[in-house]
Coordinates of C-alpha atoms in Angstrom, one line a residue:
Chain A
E226 CA -11.2 -14.0 8.2
M227 CA -10.8 -11.1 5.8
Q228 CA -9.5 -12.2 2.4
L229 CA -9.0 -10.4 -0.9
M230 CA -8.3 -12.1 -4.3
E231 CA -7.3 -10.2 -7.4
S232 CA -7.7 -11.5 -10.9
G233 CA -7.6 -10.2 -14.5
G234 CA -4.0 -9.4 -15.0
G235 CA -2.2 -10.4 -18.2
V236 CA -0.3 -9.2 -21.2
V237 CA -1.8 -6.2 -23.0
Q238 CA -0.6 -4.1 -25.9
W239 CA 0.5 -0.5 -25.4
G240 CA -2.6 1.7 -25.5
G241 CA -4.9 -1.2 -24.7
S242 CA -7.3 -1.9 -21.9
L243 CA -7.6 -4.4 -19.0
R244 CA -10.1 -4.8 -16.1
L245 CA -8.8 -6.1 -12.8
S246 CA -11.1 -7.6 -10.2
C247 CA -10.7 -7.8 -6.4
E248 CA -13.2 -10.2 -4.7
A249 CA -13.5 -9.7 -1.0
S250 CA -14.6 -12.3 1.6
G251 CA -15.1 -11.9 5.4
F252 CA -16.3 -8.3 5.1
A253 CA -18.5 -6.2 2.8
V254 CA -17.1 -3.8 0.2
S255 CA -20.2 -1.7 0.6
T256 CA -19.2 -0.6 4.1
N257 CA -15.4 -0.4 3.6
Y258 CA -12.8 1.6 1.7
L259 CA -10.9 -0.4 -0.9
S260 CA -7.6 0.8 -2.5
W261 CA -5.6 -0.4 -5.4
I262 CA -1.8 -0.2 -5.1
R263 CA 0.8 -1.2 -7.7
Q264 CA 4.4 -2.1 -7.8
A265 CA 6.6 -2.0 -10.9
P266 CA 9.4 -4.6 -11.1
G267 CA 12.1 -3.8 -8.5
V268 CA 10.4 -0.6 -7.4
G269 CA 8.4 0.5 -4.4
L270 CA 4.7 0.7 -3.8
E271 CA 2.5 3.3 -5.6
W272 CA -1.0 4.0 -4.5
V273 CA -3.4 4.1 -7.5
S274 CA -7.0 4.6 -6.4
V275 CA -9.5 4.3 -3.6
I276 CA -13.3 3.8 -3.4
Y277 CA -15.0 4.9 -0.3
S278 CA -18.1 3.3 1.3
S279 CA -20.0 6.3 0.1
G280 CA -19.0 5.5 -3.5
D281 CA -16.6 8.5 -3.8
T282 CA -13.5 7.7 -5.7
Y283 CA -10.0 9.2 -5.9
Y284 CA -7.0 8.6 -8.2
A285 CA -3.3 9.2 -8.3
D286 CA -2.4 11.9 -10.9
S287 CA -0.5 9.2 -12.9
V288 CA -3.7 7.3 -13.7
K289 CA -6.4 10.0 -13.5
G290 CA -8.6 10.1 -16.6
R291 CA -7.4 6.6 -17.7
F292 CA -8.3 4.3 -14.8
T293 CA -11.7 3.9 -13.2
I294 CA -12.4 2.2 -9.9
S295 CA -15.9 0.7 -9.3
R296 CA -17.6 -1.9 -7.2
D297 CA -20.4 -4.5 -7.5
I298 CA -22.0 -4.9 -4.1
S299 CA -23.9 -8.0 -5.1
K300 CA -20.6 -9.8 -6.0
N301 CA -18.7 -8.1 -3.1
T302 CA -16.1 -7.2 -5.7
V303 CA -14.1 -4.0 -6.6
Y304 CA -12.8 -3.4 -10.1
L305 CA -10.1 -1.3 -11.7
Q306 CA -10.7 -0.5 -15.4
M307 CA -7.5 0.5 -17.0
N308 CA -7.5 2.2 -20.4
S309 CA -4.7 3.7 -22.6
L310 CA -2.1 1.5 -20.9
R311 CA 1.5 2.7 -21.0
D312 CA 4.8 1.0 -20.3
E313 CA 4.9 2.5 -16.8
D314 CA 1.6 0.9 -15.9
A315 CA 3.2 -2.6 -15.8
G316 CA 3.7 -4.3 -12.5
V317 CA 1.9 -6.2 -9.8
Y318 CA -1.5 -4.7 -8.7
F319 CA -2.7 -5.3 -5.2
C320 CA -6.0 -4.5 -3.7
A321 CA -6.3 -3.7 0.0
R322 CA -8.9 -3.0 2.6
D323 CA -8.2 0.6 3.6
P324 CA -10.2 1.5 6.7
A325 CA -9.9 5.2 7.4
L326 CA -8.3 5.0 10.8
F327 CA -6.2 1.8 10.7
G328 CA -4.0 1.7 7.6
M329 CA -4.3 -1.0 4.9
D330 CA -5.0 -4.1 7.1
A331 CA -5.8 -6.8 4.5
W332 CA -4.2 -7.3 1.1
G333 CA -4.6 -9.6 -1.8
Q334 CA -1.8 -11.6 -3.3
G335 CA -1.6 -9.4 -6.4
T336 CA -2.1 -9.8 -10.1
T337 CA 0.5 -9.0 -12.7
V338 CA 0.0 -6.6 -15.6
T339 CA 2.5 -6.6 -18.5
V340 CA 2.4 -4.0 -21.2
S341 CA 3.9 -5.0 -24.5
S342 CA 5.0 -2.5 -27.2
Chain B
D517 CA 0.1 15.9 -3.0
I518 CA 1.7 14.9 0.3
Q519 CA 5.3 13.6 -0.2
M520 CA 6.8 11.0 2.1
T521 CA 10.6 10.9 2.3
Q522 CA 11.9 7.7 3.8
S523 CA 15.5 7.0 4.8
P524 CA 17.8 5.2 4.6
S525 CA 17.1 3.4 1.3
T526 CA 19.2 0.4 2.5
L527 CA 20.2 -0.6 6.0
S528 CA 22.7 -3.4 6.8
A529 CA 22.4 -4.9 10.3
S530 CA 23.0 -8.0 12.3
V531 CA 20.6 -10.2 14.2
G532 CA 20.0 -8.6 17.6
D533 CA 20.7 -5.0 16.5
E534 CA 18.3 -2.2 17.1
V535 CA 17.4 -0.5 13.8
T536 CA 15.4 2.7 13.1
I537 CA 13.8 3.8 9.8
T538 CA 12.5 7.3 9.4
C539 CA 9.9 8.9 7.3
R540 CA 9.2 12.7 6.9
A541 CA 5.9 14.1 5.6
S542 CA 6.0 17.2 3.4
Q543 CA 3.1 18.7 5.4
S544 CA 1.2 17.9 8.5
I545 CA -0.5 14.5 8.5
G546 CA -1.4 14.3 12.2
S547 CA -0.7 10.7 13.3
W548 CA -2.2 9.2 10.1
L549 CA 0.8 7.1 9.2
A550 CA 1.2 3.3 8.8
W551 CA 4.2 1.1 8.4
Y552 CA 4.4 -2.1 6.3
Q553 CA 6.8 -5.0 5.9
Q554 CA 7.2 -6.6 2.5
K555 CA 9.1 -9.7 1.6
P556 CA 10.0 -10.7 -2.0
G557 CA 7.0 -11.9 -4.0
K558 CA 4.6 -11.2 -1.2
A559 CA 2.0 -8.6 -0.4
P560 CA 2.9 -6.0 2.2
K561 CA 1.9 -6.6 5.8
L562 CA 0.6 -3.9 8.1
L563 CA 2.9 -3.5 11.2
I564 CA 1.9 -0.1 12.7
Y565 CA -1.1 2.2 12.2
K566 CA -1.8 5.7 13.6
A567 CA 1.9 6.3 13.9
S568 CA 2.4 4.1 17.0
S569 CA -0.3 1.5 17.3
L570 CA 0.8 -2.1 16.8
A571 CA -1.3 -4.1 14.4
S572 CA -2.8 -7.4 15.5
G573 CA -0.3 -10.2 15.7
V574 CA 2.7 -8.1 15.2
P575 CA 5.6 -8.8 17.6
S576 CA 6.3 -6.2 20.3
R577 CA 9.9 -5.6 19.1
F578 CA 8.3 -3.3 16.4
S579 CA 7.4 0.2 17.5
G580 CA 6.5 3.5 15.9
S581 CA 6.8 7.1 17.0
R582 CA 6.0 10.6 15.8
S583 CA 7.6 14.0 16.3
G584 CA 5.7 16.6 14.3
T585 CA 6.0 15.5 10.7
D586 CA 8.8 13.1 11.4
F587 CA 8.0 9.4 12.0
S588 CA 10.1 6.4 13.0
L589 CA 9.9 2.7 12.9
T590 CA 12.1 0.9 15.4
I591 CA 12.9 -2.8 15.6
S592 CA 14.4 -3.4 19.0
S593 CA 16.2 -6.7 18.4
L594 CA 16.4 -7.7 14.8
Q595 CA 15.4 -11.2 14.0
T596 CA 16.1 -13.3 10.9
D597 CA 12.5 -13.0 9.9
D598 CA 12.7 -9.2 9.9
F599 CA 15.1 -8.9 6.9
A600 CA 12.7 -7.4 4.4
T601 CA 11.7 -4.0 2.9
Y602 CA 9.7 -1.5 4.9
Y603 CA 7.4 1.2 3.7
C604 CA 5.7 4.1 5.4
Q605 CA 2.3 5.4 4.1
Q606 CA 0.3 8.4 4.9
Y607 CA -3.5 8.3 5.0
S608 CA -4.3 11.8 6.1
S609 CA -5.3 12.8 2.5
F610 CA -7.8 11.3 0.1
W611 CA -4.6 10.6 -2.0
R612 CA -2.5 8.1 -0.1
T613 CA 1.2 8.1 -0.6
F614 CA 4.0 5.7 0.3
G615 CA 7.6 6.3 1.1
Q616 CA 10.3 5.0 -1.2
G617 CA 11.0 2.0 1.0
T618 CA 13.9 0.8 3.2
K619 CA 15.6 -2.6 2.5
V620 CA 16.9 -4.1 5.7
E621 CA 19.8 -6.5 4.7
I622 CA 22.0 -8.9 6.7
K623 CA 25.4 -7.4 7.5

């Protein structure tokens, strides 16, 4: 069974940094696409970033230059390094398996990021 | 970036009703569109992929269709468990985008 578990959320000061983790089980991150998606309180879903099996990465304009997605194949884990955090970065962050043809077919439970000013 | 315009934002319906949610892409995305259901405090759940393919374990009352850059999600006979928020998402581009969401409420 495919499972994803996010961790690393918490309270961070405006302008600060945080690293989120997404540990996968039941499949290998090395041969799959993984995306991060976020949801501000009471708002819809916003795609944040994806890492392809090739290692190529893509970002939403709203986070480009501030966030970095990476992976550790030995730990079967994907990371999201978030720097220069702003109020609008607060919310629940989900990771999802994102196979190219089939939509996002497995999601974690989410981890919450709060930005305090 | 490809924009996804979803409507309506809210839909009030009764158990047994047929309901349809629509999503329009700002440019051609082929059939690379998925639909998700999200309940409060939970992660989204994949319902439909490639515009009209039913995800594993999803009841057959859910269906999806495509006409050009217009996409629809139809629930043929609304059940109590279906009251939730629904999102479309395109994955034609490296930069995925979601629609704004449609909340299906009890009338």
